[in-house]
Coordinates of C-alpha atoms in Angstrom, one line a residue:
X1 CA -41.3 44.9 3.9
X2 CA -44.8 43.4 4.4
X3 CA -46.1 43.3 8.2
X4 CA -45.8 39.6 8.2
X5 CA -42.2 39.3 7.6
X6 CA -41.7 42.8 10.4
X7 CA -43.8 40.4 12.4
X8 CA -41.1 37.6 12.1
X9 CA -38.3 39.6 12.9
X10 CA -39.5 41.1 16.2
X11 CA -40.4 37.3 17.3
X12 CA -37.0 35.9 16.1
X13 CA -35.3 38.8 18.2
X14 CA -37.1 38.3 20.8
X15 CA -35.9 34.8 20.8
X16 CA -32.9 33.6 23.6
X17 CA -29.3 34.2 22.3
X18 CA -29.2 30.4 21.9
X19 CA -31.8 30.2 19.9
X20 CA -30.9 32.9 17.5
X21 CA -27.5 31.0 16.9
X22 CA -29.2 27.7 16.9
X23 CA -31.2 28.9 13.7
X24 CA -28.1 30.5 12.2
X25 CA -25.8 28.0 12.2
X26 CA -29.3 25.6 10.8
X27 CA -29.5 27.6 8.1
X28 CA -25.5 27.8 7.5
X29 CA -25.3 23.8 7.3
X30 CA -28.3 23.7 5.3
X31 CA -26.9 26.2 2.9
X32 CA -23.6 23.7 2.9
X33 CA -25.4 20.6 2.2
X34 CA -28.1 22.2 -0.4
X35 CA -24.3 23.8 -2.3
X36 CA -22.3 20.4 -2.0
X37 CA -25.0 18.2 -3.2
X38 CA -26.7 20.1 -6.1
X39 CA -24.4 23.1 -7.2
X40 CA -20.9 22.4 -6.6
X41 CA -19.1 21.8 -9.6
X42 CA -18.9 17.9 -9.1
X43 CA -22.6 17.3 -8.3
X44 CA -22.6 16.5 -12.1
X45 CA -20.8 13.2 -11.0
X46 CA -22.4 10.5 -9.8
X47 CA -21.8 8.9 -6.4
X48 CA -23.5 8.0 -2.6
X49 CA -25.8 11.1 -1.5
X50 CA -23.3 11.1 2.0
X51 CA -20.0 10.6 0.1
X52 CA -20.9 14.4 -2.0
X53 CA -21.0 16.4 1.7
X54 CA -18.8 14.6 3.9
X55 CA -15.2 13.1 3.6
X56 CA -16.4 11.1 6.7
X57 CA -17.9 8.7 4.5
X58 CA -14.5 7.2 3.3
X59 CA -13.1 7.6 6.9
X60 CA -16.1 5.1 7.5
X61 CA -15.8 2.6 5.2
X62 CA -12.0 2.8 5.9
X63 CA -12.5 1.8 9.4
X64 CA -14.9 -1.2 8.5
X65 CA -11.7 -2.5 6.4
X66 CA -13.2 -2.5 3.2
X67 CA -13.0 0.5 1.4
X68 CA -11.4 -1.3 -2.3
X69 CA -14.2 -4.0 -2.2
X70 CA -17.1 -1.1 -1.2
X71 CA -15.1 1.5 -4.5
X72 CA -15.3 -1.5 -6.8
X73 CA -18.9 -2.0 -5.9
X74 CA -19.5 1.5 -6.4
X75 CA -18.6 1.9 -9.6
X76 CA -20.3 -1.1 -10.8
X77 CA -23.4 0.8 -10.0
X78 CA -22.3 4.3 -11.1
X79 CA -19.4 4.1 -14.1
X80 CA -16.1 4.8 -14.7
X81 CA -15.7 7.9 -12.4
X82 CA -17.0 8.4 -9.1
X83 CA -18.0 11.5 -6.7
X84 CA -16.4 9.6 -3.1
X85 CA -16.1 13.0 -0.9
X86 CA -17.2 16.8 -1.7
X87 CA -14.3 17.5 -3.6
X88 CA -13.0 14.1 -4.6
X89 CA -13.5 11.7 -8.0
X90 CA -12.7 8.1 -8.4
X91 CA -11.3 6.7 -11.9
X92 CA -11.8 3.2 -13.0
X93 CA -10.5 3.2 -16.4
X94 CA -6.9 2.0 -16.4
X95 CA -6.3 5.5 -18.9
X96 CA -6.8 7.7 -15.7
X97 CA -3.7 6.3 -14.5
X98 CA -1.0 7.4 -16.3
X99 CA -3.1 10.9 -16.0
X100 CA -3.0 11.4 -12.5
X101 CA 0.1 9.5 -11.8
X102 CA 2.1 11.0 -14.3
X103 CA 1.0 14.2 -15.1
X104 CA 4.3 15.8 -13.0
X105 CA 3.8 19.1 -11.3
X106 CA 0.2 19.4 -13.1
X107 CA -1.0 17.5 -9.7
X108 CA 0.2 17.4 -6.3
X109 CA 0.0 15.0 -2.9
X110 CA -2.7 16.0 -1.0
X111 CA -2.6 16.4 3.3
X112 CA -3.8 13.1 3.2
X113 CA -0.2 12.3 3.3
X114 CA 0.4 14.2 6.7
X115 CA -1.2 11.5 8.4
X116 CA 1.7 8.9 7.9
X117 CA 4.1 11.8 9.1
X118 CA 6.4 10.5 12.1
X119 CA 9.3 11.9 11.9
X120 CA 9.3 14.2 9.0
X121 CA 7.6 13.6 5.5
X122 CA 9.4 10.8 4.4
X123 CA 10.0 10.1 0.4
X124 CA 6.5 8.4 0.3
X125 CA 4.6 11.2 2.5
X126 CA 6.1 14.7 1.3
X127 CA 4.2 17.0 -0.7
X128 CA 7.6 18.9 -2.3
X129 CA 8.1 17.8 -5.0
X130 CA 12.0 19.7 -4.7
X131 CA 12.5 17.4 -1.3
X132 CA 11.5 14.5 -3.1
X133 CA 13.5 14.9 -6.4
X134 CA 16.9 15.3 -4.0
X135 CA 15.8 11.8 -1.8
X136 CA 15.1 9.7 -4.7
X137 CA 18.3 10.7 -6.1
X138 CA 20.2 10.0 -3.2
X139 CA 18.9 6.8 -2.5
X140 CA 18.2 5.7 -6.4
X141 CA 21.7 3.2 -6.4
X142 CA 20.9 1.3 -3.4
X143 CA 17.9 0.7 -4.5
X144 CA 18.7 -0.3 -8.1
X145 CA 18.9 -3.8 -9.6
X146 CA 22.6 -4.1 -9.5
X147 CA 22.7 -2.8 -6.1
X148 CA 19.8 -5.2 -4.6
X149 CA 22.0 -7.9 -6.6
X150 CA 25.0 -7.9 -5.0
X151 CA 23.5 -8.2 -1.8
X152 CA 22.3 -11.5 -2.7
X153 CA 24.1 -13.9 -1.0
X154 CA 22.5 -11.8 2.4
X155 CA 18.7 -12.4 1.0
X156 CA 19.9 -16.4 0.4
X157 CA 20.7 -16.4 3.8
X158 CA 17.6 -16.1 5.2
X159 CA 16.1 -18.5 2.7
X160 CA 18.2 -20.6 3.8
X161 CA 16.4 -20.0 7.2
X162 CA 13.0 -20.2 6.4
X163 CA 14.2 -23.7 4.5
X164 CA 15.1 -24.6 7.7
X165 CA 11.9 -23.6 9.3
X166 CA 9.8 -25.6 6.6
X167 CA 12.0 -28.9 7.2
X168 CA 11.0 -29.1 10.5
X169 CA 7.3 -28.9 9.6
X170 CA 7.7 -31.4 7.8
X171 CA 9.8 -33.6 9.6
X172 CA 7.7 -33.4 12.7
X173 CA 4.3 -34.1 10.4
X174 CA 2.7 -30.4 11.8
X175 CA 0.7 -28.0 10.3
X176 CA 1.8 -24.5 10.4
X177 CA 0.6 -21.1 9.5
X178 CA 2.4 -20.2 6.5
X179 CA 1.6 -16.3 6.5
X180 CA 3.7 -16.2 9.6
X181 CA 6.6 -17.7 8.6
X182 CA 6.7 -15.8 5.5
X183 CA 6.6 -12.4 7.7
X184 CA 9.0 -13.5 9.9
X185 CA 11.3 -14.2 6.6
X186 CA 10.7 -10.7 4.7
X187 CA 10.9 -8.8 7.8
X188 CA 14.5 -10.1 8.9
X189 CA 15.8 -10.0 5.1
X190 CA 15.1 -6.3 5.7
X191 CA 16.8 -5.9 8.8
X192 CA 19.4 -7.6 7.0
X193 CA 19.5 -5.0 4.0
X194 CA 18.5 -1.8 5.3
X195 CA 20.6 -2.0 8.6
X196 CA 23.1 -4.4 8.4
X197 CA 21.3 -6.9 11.2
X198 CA 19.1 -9.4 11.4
X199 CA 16.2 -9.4 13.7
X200 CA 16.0 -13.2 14.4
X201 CA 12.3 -13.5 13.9
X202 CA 12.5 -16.5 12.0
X203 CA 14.8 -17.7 15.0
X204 CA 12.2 -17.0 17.9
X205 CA 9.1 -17.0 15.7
X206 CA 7.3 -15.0 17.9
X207 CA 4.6 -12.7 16.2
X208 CA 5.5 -10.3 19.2
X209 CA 8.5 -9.6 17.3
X210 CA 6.9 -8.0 14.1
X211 CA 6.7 -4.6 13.5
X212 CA 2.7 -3.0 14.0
X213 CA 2.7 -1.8 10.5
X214 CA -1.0 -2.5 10.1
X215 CA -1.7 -0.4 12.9
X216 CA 0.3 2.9 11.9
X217 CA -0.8 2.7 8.5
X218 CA -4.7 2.0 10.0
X219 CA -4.1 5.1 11.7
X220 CA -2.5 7.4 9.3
X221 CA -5.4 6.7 6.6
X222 CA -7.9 7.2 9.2
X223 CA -6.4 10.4 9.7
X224 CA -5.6 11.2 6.2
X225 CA -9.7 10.5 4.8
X226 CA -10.3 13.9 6.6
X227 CA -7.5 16.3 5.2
X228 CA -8.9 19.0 6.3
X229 CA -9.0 18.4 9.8
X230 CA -5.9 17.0 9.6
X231 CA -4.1 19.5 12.0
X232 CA -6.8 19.2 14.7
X233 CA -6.9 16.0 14.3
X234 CA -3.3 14.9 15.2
X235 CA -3.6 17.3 18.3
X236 CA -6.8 15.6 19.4
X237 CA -6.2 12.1 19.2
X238 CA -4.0 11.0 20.8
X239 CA -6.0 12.2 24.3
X240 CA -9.1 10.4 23.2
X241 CA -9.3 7.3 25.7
X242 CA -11.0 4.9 23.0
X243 CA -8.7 1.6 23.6
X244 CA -8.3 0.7 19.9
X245 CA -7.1 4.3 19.4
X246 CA -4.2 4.3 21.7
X247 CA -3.3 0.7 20.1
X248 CA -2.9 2.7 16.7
X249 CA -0.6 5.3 18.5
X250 CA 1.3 2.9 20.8
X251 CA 2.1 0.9 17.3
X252 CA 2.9 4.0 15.6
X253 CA 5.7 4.9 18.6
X254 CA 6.8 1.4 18.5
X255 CA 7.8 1.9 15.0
X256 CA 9.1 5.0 15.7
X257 CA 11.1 3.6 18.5
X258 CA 12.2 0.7 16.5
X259 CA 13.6 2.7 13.7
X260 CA 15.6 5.0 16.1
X261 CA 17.3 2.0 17.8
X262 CA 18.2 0.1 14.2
X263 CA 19.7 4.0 12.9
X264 CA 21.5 4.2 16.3
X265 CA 23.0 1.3 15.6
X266 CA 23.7 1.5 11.9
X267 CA 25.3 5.1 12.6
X268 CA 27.5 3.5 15.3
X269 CA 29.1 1.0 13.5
X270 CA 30.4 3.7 11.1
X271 CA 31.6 2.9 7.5
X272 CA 32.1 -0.5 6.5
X273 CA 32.8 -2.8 3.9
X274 CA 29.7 -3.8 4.1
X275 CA 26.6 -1.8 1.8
X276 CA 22.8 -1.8 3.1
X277 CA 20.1 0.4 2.1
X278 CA 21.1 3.3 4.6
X279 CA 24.5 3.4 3.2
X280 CA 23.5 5.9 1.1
X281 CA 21.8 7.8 3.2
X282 CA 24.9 8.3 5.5
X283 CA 27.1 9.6 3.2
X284 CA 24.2 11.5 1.3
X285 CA 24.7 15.5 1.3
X286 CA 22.5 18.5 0.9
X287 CA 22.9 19.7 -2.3
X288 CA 23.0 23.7 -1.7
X289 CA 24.6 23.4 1.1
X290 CA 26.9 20.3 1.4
X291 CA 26.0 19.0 4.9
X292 CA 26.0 15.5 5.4
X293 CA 21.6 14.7 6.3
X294 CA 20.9 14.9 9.9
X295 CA 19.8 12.1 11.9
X296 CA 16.6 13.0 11.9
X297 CA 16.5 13.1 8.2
X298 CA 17.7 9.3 8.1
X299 CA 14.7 8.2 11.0
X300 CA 12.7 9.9 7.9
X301 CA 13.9 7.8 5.5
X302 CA 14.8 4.3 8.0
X303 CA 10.8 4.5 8.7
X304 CA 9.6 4.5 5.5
X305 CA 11.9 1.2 4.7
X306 CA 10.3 -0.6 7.4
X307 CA 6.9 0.3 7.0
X308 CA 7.0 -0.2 3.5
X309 CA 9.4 -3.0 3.3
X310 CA 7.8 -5.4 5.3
X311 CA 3.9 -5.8 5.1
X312 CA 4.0 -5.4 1.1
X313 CA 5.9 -7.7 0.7
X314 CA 4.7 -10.6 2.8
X315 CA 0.9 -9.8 2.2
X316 CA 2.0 -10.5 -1.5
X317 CA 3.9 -13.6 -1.1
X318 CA 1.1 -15.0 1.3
X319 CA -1.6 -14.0 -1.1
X320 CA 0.1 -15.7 -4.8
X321 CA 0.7 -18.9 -2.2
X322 CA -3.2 -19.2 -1.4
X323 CA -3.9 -18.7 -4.9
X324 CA -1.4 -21.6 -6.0
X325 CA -2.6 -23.6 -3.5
X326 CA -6.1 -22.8 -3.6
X327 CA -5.6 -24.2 -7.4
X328 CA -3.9 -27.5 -7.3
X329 CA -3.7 -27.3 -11.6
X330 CA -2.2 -24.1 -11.7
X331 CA 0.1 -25.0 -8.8
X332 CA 1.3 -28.0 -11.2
X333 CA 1.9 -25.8 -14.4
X334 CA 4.0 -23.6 -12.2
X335 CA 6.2 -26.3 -10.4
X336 CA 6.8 -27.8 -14.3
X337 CA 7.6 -25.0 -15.5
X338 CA 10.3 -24.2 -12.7
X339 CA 11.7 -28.1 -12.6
X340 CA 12.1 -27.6 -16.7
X341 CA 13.9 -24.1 -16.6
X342 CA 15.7 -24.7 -13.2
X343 CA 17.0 -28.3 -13.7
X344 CA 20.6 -27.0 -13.6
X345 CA 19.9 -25.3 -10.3
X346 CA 21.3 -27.3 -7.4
X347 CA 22.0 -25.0 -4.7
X348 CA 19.7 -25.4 -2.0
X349 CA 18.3 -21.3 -2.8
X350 CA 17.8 -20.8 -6.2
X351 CA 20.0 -18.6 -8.0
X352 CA 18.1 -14.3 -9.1
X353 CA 19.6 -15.0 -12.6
X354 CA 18.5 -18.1 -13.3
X355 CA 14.8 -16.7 -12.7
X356 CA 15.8 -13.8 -14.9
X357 CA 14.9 -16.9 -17.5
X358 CA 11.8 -16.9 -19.2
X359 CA 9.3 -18.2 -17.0
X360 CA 6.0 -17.0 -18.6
X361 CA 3.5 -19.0 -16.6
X362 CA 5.1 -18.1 -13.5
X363 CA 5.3 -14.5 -14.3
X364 CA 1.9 -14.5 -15.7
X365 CA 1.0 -16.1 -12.1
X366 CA 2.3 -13.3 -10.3
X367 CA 1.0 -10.5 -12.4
X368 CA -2.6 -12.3 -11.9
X369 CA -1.7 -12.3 -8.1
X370 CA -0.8 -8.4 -8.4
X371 CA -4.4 -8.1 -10.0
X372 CA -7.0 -9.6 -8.2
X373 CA -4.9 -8.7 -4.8
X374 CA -2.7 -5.8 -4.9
X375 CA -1.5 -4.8 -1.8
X376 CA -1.2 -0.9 -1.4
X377 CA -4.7 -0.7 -1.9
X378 CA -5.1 3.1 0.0
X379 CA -6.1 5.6 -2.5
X380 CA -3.3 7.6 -3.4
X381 CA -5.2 11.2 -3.9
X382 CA -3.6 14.1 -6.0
X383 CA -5.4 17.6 -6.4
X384 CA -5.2 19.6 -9.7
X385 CA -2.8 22.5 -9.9
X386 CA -3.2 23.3 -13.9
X387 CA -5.0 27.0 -13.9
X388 CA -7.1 25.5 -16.3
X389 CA -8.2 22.2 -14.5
X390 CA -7.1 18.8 -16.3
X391 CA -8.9 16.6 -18.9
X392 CA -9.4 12.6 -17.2
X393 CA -11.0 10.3 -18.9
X394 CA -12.8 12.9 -21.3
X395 CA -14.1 14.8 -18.6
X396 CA -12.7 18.2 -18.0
X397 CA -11.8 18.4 -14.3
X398 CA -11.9 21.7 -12.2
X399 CA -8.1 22.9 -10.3
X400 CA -8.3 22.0 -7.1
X401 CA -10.4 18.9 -7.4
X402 CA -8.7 15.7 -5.4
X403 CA -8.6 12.9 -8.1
X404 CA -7.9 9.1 -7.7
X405 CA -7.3 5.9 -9.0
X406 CA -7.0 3.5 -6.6
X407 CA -5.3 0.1 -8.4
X408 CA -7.7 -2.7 -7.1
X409 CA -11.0 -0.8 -8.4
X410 CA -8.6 -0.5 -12.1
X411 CA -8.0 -4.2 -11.4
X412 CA -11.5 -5.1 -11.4
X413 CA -12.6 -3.4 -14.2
X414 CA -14.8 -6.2 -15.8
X415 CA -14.9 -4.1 -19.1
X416 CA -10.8 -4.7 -19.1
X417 CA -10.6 -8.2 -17.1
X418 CA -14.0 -9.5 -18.2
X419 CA -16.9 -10.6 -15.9
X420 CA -14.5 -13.2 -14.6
X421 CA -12.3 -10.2 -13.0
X422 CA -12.7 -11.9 -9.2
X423 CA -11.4 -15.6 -10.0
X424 CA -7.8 -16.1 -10.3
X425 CA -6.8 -17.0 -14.3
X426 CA -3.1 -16.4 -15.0
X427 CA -3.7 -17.2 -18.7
X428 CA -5.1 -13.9 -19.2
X429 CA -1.8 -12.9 -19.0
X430 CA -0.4 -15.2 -21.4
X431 CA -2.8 -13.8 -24.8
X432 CA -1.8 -11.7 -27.4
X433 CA -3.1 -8.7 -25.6
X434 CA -0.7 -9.5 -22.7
X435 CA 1.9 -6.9 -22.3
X436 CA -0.9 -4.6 -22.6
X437 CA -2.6 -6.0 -19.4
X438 CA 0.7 -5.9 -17.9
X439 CA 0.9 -2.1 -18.1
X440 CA -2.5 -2.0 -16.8
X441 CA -1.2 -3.0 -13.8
X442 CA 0.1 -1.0 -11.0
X443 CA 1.4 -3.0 -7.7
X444 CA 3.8 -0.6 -7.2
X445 CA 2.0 2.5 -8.2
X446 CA 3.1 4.3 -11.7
X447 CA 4.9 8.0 -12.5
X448 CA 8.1 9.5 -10.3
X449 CA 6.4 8.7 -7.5
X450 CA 6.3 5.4 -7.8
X451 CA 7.4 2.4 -4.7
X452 CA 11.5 2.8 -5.0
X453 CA 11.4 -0.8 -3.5
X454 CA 10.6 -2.2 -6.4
X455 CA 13.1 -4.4 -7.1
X456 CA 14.2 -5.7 -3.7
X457 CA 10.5 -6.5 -4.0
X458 CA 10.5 -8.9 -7.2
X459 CA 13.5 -10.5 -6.0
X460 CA 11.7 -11.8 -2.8
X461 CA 8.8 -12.6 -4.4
X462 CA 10.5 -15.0 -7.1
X463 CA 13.2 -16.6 -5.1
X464 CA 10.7 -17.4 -2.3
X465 CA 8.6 -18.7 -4.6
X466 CA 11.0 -20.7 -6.9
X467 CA 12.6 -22.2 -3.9
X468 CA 10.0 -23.3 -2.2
X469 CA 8.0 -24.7 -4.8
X470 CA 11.1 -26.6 -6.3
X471 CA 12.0 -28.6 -2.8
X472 CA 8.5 -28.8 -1.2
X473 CA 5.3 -30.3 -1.4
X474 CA 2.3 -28.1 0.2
X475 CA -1.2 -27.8 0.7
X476 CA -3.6 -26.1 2.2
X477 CA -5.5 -27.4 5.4
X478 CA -8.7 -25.8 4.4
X479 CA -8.9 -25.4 0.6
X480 CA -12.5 -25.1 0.7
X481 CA -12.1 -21.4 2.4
X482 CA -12.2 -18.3 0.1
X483 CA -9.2 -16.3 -0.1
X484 CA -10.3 -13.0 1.3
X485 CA -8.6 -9.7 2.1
X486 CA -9.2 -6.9 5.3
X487 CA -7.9 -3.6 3.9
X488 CA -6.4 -1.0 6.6
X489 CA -4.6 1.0 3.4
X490 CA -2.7 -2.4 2.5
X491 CA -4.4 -5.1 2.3
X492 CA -3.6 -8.8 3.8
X493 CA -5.0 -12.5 3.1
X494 CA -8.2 -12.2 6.0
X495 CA -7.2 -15.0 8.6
X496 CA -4.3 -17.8 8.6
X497 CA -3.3 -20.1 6.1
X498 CA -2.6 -23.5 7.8
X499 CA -0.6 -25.6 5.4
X500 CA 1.0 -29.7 5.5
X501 CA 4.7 -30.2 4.0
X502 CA 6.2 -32.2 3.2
X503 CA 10.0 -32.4 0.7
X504 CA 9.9 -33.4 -2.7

């Protein structure tokens, strides 16, 4: 050892406690930054310098409500797959998709997931893949077409509703905020079909009335960007007296609250003629052991039907509306199309199996409405379990690595959907390479995990859409104004859409 370096050493000893550690834990974080950004095994893959050390990065553009628009961005600059965090890639090629989402037990949810957790993991949040297999079975035949179907004559009701709403618009010559009465619709149809009650939004039309989705889902992504953490994190929180912060967790027990009272209720009433979505969760049993699922295990499930059964479906219908709107020609095509197929319609809701007619420009509408603005727009992160890592895109990906593709960076792909990927063209879907555009798509997600909502979904969308468009005359107040979306892990149309009415 030369005298210069003893030299050192004496002087650093000499040092205060403080100090010493001070210079430790320097050289400790340099070390982790040096590793992370040069010799990890991802630093191969391009990405932001901050985004290869820090998951905080995410958590940050998260919070600023425009994480799809700042991925889509990103890999216009860098490619097809992305370094976003130390141990995380993002995919843009529509062939990762069917990779990650549906390479079974070869992947796995991530903690990210923990962060919706309210109750327990609910179908949507759990990471066992056992768990999971069991729910979806359970609940599979409520949720099927011929299920959804036969309760009908329920969603009709409530069209009926919003019909009622919309004539006195236009009777009394106002302007009204259609995004509103298009949540206040979807979010009593699913009182309606999930518990067997109504929740008379459309009645009262008070926003106060809606559920703070946005908020609890704001706050479990938030959460969920830093897995790791995670634990700490949900200890922490809550205690932090940042205003905004104890809105998210006042929303999220509101929900909680609100799906308590609505299973309370439901569990009450006992059996019934009557079939809902919880049905089948009341008479559901374990499948080792033969009990009937406790109440908590229902909460579970009731939560994730009102968090996911509401906003998705609204921001959709409120987006494809602004579209149509926005486009007076394409509005046209649609509404002659519908009068032409749905002349013999003369109910005053039309009919799920009349639209089960071929209606390819309204279809092709929707898919282009699922494109340019799909809704569930959090990433939906999966690490590698195979010992030997997984091959995505070409690249050969090491275990453990958390992988992505979220659907609205896939759906603006200009090297799929051309460099006109950000207007809104429905005759892209209407080409010879249309049904392979269609499977492109993923609104609902792809693979066994996909949205089991599915079809309650579609059946909103069209008959809200056929209905309206066949009785009404609407247009937008400002036209002029782009239609622009604020991301908190679903996205929604940025501001209000003021429309006129007026009946055809």
């Amino acid at each position: 050892m030369s005298l210069q370096t003893e030299c050192f050493i004496v002087w650093a000893l000499g040092l205060p406690v403080f100090f010493q550690a001070s210079a430790v834990a320097g050289f400790l974080v340099l070390g982790y930054l040096v590793y992370y950004r040069y010799f990890h095994s991802l630093a191969k893959y391009p990405g932001p310098p901050l985004a290869s050390v820090t998951n905080l990065w995410k958590t940050y553009h998260l919070w600023n409500l425009h994480l799809p628009h700042t991925l889509v961005r990103l890999h216009e600059q860098y490619g097809d797959v992305v370094r976003v965090g130390p141990n995380d890639l993002s995919f843009r090629n529509p062939d990762a998709v069917n990779t990650i989402y549906k390479a079974g037990r070869q992947l796995k949810k991530t903690a990210f997931y923990d962060g919706f957790t309210t109750f327990n993991p609910n179908l949507f949040g759990t990471q066992d893949e056992e768990i999971h297999a069991i729910r979806r079975r359970q609940m599979a035949h409520a949720f099927s077409l011929q299920s959804i179907k036969e309760m009908e004559h329920l969603v009709d009701s409530h069209i009926l509703k919003l019909r009622k709403n919309l004539d006195h618009f236009s009777d009394s010559n106002r302007e009204f905020d259609l995004k509103d009465m298009i949540a206040f619709y979807v979010f009593d149809v699913l009182g309606e079909l999930a518990f067997s009650r109504s929740f008379d939004s459309q009645d009262e039309r008070s926003l106060a009335l809606l559920p703070p989705v946005n908020d609890h889902i704001y706050l479990a992504c938030l959460m969920g960007m830093t897995p790791e953490a995670l634990p700490w994190i949900k200890k922490v929180l809550p205690f932090i007296p940042i205003p905004w912060l104890q809105r998210l967790f006042h929303a999220r027990a509101q929900l909680r609250d609100l799906t308590a009272a609505c299973v309370r209720q439901r569990i009450e009433a006992g059996n019934t003629d009557r079939k809902d979505l919880l049905s089948s969760l009341l008479v559901a049993t374990d499948p080792e052991t033969g009990s009937k699922l406790t109440e908590l295990d229902i909460n579970t499930e009731a939560f994730a039907m009102i968090v996911a059964g509401s906003h998705t479906t609204s921001g959709t219908l409120t987006l494809l509306f602004s579209h149509l709107l926005q486009n007076p020609e394409i509005l046209n095509k649609v509404i002659q199309e519908l009068d032409l197929n749905l002349s013999n319609e003369t109910g005053q809701v039309i009919s799920y199996k009349a639209l089960e007619k071929d209606l390819p420009y309204t279809m092709a509408c929707i898919y282009e409405n699922f494109r340019i603005n799909p809704v569930f727009t959090m990433p939906l992160p999966r690490k590698i379990l195979a010992p030997g890592g997984l091959v995505i895109q070409g690249c050969q990906i090491p275990r453990k690595t958390t992988v992505f593709s979220l659907n609205h960076v896939v759906h603006h792909n200009p090297s799929v959907w051309g460099k006109d990927h950000d207007q809104f063209k429905p005759d892209r879907f209407l080409g010879p390479n249309s049904k392979q555009l269609q499977g492109y798509l993923s609104p609902f997600s792809t693979g066994h995990r996909m949205c089991i909502g599915k079809n309650m979904a579609m059946m909103n969308i069209l008959k809200v859409l056929s209905t309206v468009l066949r009785n009404y005359k609407m247009e937008m107040v400002h036209p002029e104004e782009p239609v622009e979306t604020l991301s908190v892990g679903i996205s929604e149309k940025k501001g209000r859409l003021i429309c006129r009415i007026s009946r055809r």
